[in-house]
mmCIF file of C-alpha atoms in Angstrom:
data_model
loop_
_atom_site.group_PDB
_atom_site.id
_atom_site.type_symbol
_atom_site.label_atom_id
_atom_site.label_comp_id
_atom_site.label_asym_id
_atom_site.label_seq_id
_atom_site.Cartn_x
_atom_site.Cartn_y
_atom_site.Cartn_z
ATOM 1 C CA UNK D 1412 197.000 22.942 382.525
ATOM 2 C CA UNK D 1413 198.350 22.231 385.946
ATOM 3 C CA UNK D 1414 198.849 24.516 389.103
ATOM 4 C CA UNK D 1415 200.870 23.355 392.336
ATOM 5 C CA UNK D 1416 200.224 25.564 395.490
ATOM 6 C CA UNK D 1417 202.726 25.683 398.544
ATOM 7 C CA UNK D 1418 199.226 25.525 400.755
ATOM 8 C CA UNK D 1419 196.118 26.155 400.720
ATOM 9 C CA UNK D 1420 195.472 29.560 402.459
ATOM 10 C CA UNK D 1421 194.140 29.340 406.128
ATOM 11 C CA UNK D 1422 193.214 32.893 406.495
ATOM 12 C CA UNK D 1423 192.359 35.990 403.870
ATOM 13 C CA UNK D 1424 195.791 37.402 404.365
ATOM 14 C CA UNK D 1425 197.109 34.484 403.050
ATOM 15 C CA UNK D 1426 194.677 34.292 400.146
ATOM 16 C CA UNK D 1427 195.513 38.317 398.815
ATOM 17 C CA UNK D 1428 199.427 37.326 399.557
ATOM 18 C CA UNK D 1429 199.263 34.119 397.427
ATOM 19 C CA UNK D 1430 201.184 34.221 393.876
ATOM 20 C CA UNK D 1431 198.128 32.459 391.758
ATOM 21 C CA UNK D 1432 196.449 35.730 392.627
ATOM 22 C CA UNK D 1433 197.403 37.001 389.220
ATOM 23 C CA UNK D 1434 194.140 36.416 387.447
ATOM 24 C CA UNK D 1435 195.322 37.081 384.350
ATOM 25 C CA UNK D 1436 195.512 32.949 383.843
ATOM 26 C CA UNK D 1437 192.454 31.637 384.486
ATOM 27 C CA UNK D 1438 193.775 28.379 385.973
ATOM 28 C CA UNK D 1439 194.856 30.989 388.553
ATOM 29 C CA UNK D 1440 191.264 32.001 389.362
ATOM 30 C CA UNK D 1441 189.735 28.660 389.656
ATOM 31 C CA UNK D 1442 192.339 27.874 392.052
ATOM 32 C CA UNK D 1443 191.898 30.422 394.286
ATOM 33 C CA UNK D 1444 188.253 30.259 393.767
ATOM 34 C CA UNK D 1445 189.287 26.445 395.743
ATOM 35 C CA UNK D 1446 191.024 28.136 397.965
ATOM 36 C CA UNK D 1447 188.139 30.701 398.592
ATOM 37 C CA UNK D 1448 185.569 28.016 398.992
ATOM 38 C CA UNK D 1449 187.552 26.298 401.278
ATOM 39 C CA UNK D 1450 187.878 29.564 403.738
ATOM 40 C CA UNK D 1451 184.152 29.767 402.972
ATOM 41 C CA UNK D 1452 183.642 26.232 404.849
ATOM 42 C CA UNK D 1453 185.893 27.594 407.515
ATOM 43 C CA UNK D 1454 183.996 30.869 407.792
ATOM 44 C CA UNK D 1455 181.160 32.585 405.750
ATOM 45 C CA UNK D 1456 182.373 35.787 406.057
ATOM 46 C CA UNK D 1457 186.196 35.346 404.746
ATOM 47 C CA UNK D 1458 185.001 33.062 402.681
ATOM 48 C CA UNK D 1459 182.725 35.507 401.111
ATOM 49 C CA UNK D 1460 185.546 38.084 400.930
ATOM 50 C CA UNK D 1461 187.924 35.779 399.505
ATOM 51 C CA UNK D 1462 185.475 34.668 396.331
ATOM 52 C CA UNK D 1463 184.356 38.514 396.196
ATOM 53 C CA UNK D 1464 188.019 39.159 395.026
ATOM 54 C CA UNK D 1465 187.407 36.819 392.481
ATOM 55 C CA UNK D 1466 183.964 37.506 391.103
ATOM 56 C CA UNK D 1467 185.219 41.206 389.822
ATOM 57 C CA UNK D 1468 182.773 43.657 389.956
ATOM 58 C CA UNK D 1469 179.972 42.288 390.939
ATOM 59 C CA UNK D 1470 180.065 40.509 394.351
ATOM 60 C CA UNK D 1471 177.835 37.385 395.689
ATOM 61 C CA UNK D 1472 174.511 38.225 396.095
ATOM 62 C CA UNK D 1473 172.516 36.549 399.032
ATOM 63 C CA UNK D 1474 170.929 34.176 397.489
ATOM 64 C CA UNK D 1475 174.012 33.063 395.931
ATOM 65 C CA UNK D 1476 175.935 32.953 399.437
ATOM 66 C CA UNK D 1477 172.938 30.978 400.810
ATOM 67 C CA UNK D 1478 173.703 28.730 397.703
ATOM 68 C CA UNK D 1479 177.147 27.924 398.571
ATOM 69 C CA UNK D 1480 175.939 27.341 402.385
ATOM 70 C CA UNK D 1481 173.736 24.976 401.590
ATOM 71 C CA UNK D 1482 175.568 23.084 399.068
ATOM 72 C CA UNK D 1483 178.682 23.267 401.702
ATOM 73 C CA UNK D 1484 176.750 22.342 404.763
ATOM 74 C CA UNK D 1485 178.121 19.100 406.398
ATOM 75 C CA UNK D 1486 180.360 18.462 403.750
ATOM 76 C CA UNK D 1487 183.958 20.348 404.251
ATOM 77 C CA UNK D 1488 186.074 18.110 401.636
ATOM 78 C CA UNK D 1489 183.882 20.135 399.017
ATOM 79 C CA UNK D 1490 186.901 22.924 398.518
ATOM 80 C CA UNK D 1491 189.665 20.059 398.523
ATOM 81 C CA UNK D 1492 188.377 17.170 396.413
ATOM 82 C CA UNK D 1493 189.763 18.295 392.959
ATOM 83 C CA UNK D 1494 193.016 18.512 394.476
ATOM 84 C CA UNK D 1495 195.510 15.639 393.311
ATOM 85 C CA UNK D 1496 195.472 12.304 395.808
ATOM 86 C CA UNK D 1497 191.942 13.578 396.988
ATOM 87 C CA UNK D 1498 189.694 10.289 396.809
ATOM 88 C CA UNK D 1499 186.196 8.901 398.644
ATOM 89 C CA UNK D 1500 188.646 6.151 400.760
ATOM 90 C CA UNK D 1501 191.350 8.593 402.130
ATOM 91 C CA UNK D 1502 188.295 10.800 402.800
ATOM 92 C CA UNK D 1503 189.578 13.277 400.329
ATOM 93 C CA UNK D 1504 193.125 14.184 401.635
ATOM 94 C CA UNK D 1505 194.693 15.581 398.878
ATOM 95 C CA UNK D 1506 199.010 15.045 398.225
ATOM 96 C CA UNK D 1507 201.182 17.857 399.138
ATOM 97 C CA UNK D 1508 202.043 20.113 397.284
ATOM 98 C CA UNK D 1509 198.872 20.803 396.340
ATOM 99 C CA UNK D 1510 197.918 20.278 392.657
ATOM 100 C CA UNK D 1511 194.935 20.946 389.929
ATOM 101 C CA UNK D 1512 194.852 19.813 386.478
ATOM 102 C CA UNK D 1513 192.491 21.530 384.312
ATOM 103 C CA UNK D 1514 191.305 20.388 381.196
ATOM 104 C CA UNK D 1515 190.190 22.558 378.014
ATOM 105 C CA UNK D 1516 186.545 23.277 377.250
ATOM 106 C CA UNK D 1517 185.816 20.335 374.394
ATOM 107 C CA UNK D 1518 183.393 22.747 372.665
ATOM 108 C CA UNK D 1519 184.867 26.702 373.092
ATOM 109 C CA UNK D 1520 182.831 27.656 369.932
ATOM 110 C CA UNK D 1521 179.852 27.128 372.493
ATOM 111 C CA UNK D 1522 181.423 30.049 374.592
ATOM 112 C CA UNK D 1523 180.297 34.155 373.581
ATOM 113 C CA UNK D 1524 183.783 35.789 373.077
ATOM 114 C CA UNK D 1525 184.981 37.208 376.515
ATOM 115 C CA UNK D 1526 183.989 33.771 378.362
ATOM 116 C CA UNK D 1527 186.008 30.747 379.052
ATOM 117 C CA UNK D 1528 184.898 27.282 380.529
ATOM 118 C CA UNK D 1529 187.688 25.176 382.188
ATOM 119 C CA UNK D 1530 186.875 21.396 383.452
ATOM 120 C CA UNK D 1531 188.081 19.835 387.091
ATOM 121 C CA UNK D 1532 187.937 16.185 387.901
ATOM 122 C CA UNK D 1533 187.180 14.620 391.146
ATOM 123 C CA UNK D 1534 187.555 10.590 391.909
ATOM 124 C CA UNK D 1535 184.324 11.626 394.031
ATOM 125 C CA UNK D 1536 182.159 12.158 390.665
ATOM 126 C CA UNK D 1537 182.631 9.931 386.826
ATOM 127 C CA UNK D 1538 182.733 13.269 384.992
ATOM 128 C CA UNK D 1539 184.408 16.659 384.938
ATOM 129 C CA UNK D 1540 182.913 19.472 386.319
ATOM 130 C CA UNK D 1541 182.948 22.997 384.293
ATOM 131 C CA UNK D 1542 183.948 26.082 385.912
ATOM 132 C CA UNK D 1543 182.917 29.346 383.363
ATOM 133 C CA UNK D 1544 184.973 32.824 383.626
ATOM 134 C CA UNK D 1545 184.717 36.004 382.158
ATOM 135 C CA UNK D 1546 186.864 37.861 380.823
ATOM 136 C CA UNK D 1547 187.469 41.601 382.288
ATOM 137 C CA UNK D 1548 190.728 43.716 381.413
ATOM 138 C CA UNK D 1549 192.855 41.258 381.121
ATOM 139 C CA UNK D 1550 191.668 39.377 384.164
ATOM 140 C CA UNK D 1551 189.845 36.389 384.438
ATOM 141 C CA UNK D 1552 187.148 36.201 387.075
ATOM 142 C CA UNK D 1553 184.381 33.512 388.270
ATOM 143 C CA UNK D 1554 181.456 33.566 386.746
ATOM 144 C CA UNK D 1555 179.387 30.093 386.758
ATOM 145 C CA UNK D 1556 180.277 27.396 389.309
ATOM 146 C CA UNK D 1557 177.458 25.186 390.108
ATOM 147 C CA UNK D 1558 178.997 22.196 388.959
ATOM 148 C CA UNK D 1559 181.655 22.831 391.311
ATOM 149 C CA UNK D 1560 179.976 22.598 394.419
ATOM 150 C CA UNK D 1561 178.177 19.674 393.240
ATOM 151 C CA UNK D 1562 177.978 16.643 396.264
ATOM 152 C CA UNK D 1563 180.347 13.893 395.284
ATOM 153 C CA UNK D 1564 180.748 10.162 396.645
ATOM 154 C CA UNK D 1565 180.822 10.438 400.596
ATOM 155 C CA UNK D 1566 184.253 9.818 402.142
ATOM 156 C CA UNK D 1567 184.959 6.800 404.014
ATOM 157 C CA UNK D 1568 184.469 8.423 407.460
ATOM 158 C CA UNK D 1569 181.354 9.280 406.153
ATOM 159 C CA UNK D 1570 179.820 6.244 404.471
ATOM 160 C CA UNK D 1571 178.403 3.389 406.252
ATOM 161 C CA UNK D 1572 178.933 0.760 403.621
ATOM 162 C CA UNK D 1573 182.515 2.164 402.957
#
C-alpha cells in the first residue's frame, strides 16, 4: 500500500483539512498519525490534538504524552523518517511529494478480529516497524505505536563518525 501527500501539515488546520483524513483506510491513519507526530515535535499541544483525532474515543493519557516526549526529545526527524528518500546521510530529508509504503501484517491470524497491524520501514532501522489499529465503525484508529517512535541511526548532522 502506498500514500503520497501534497505536504506534510504545518498547523492543525491543515491536519483536519487534509484528504487522508478519511480513516476508513487505515494507511490513511498511520499517515496522519506521521503527520500528527510531526506537529507533536513542533508543539505538544497540537500535536496532542492532532493524534487525539486519531486515537477515537479514547484520547492520550499523560503518561502516554510523556511517552512520546521523551521518545521525541532531541530527535525531530522521528515523524519524517518513514517517508520515501528519508535516510541517516541526508539527515532524513524525505523526496517530495511525500510518500509511505506500507506493508501487510505477515501473520494477521495473530490479530483479534477488529484489529489490524500495518509495517513501515525506515533506512534508519534493518527491520519494519508495526503500527496496530482498531477497528471502530468503519474507521480505523491508532491503537499501538511503540515501535514507531523507536530511535533510529543518528543523521549525519548528528553523528560524529558520520
Amino acid at each position: 500500500m502506498k500514500v503520497v501527500l501534497d505536504k506534510i501539515p504545518a498547523n492543525l488546520e491543515e491536519f483536519k483539512s487534509m484528504k487522508e483524513m478519511d480513516l476508513s483506510k487505515a494507511e490513511n491513519t498511520c499517515s496522519m498519525f506521521l503527520c500528527a507526530l510531526n506537529l507533536f515535535i513542533k508543539d505538544k499541544d497540537t500535536g496532542v490534538e492532532a493524534i487525539n483525532i486519531l486515537k477515537g474515543p479514547v484520547n492520550l493519557n499523560p503518561h502516554e504524552i510523556s511517552f512520546l516526549a521523551d521518545r521525541v526529545r532531541d530527535k525531530d526527524y522521528l515523524g519524517r523518517m518513514y517517508f520515501e528518500g528519508a535516510k541517516p546521510e541526508n539527515n532524513y530529508k524525505p523526496h517530495e511529494p511525500f510518500t509511505l509504503l506500507f506493508y501487510p501484517d505477515g501473520r494477521p491470524q495473530d490479530c483479534e478480529p477488529g484489529y489490524m497491524r500495518l509495517y513501515l520501514q525506515t533506512s534508519g532501522a534493518d527491520n519494519k516497524r508495526a503500527i496496530k489499529l482498531r477497528q471502530k465503525d468503519g474507521k480505523w484508529y491508532i491503537w499501538e505505536y511503540p515501535g514507531i517512535v523507536m530511535d533510529v541511526r543518528k543523521p549525519a548532522a548528528e553523528d560524529p563518525w558520520a
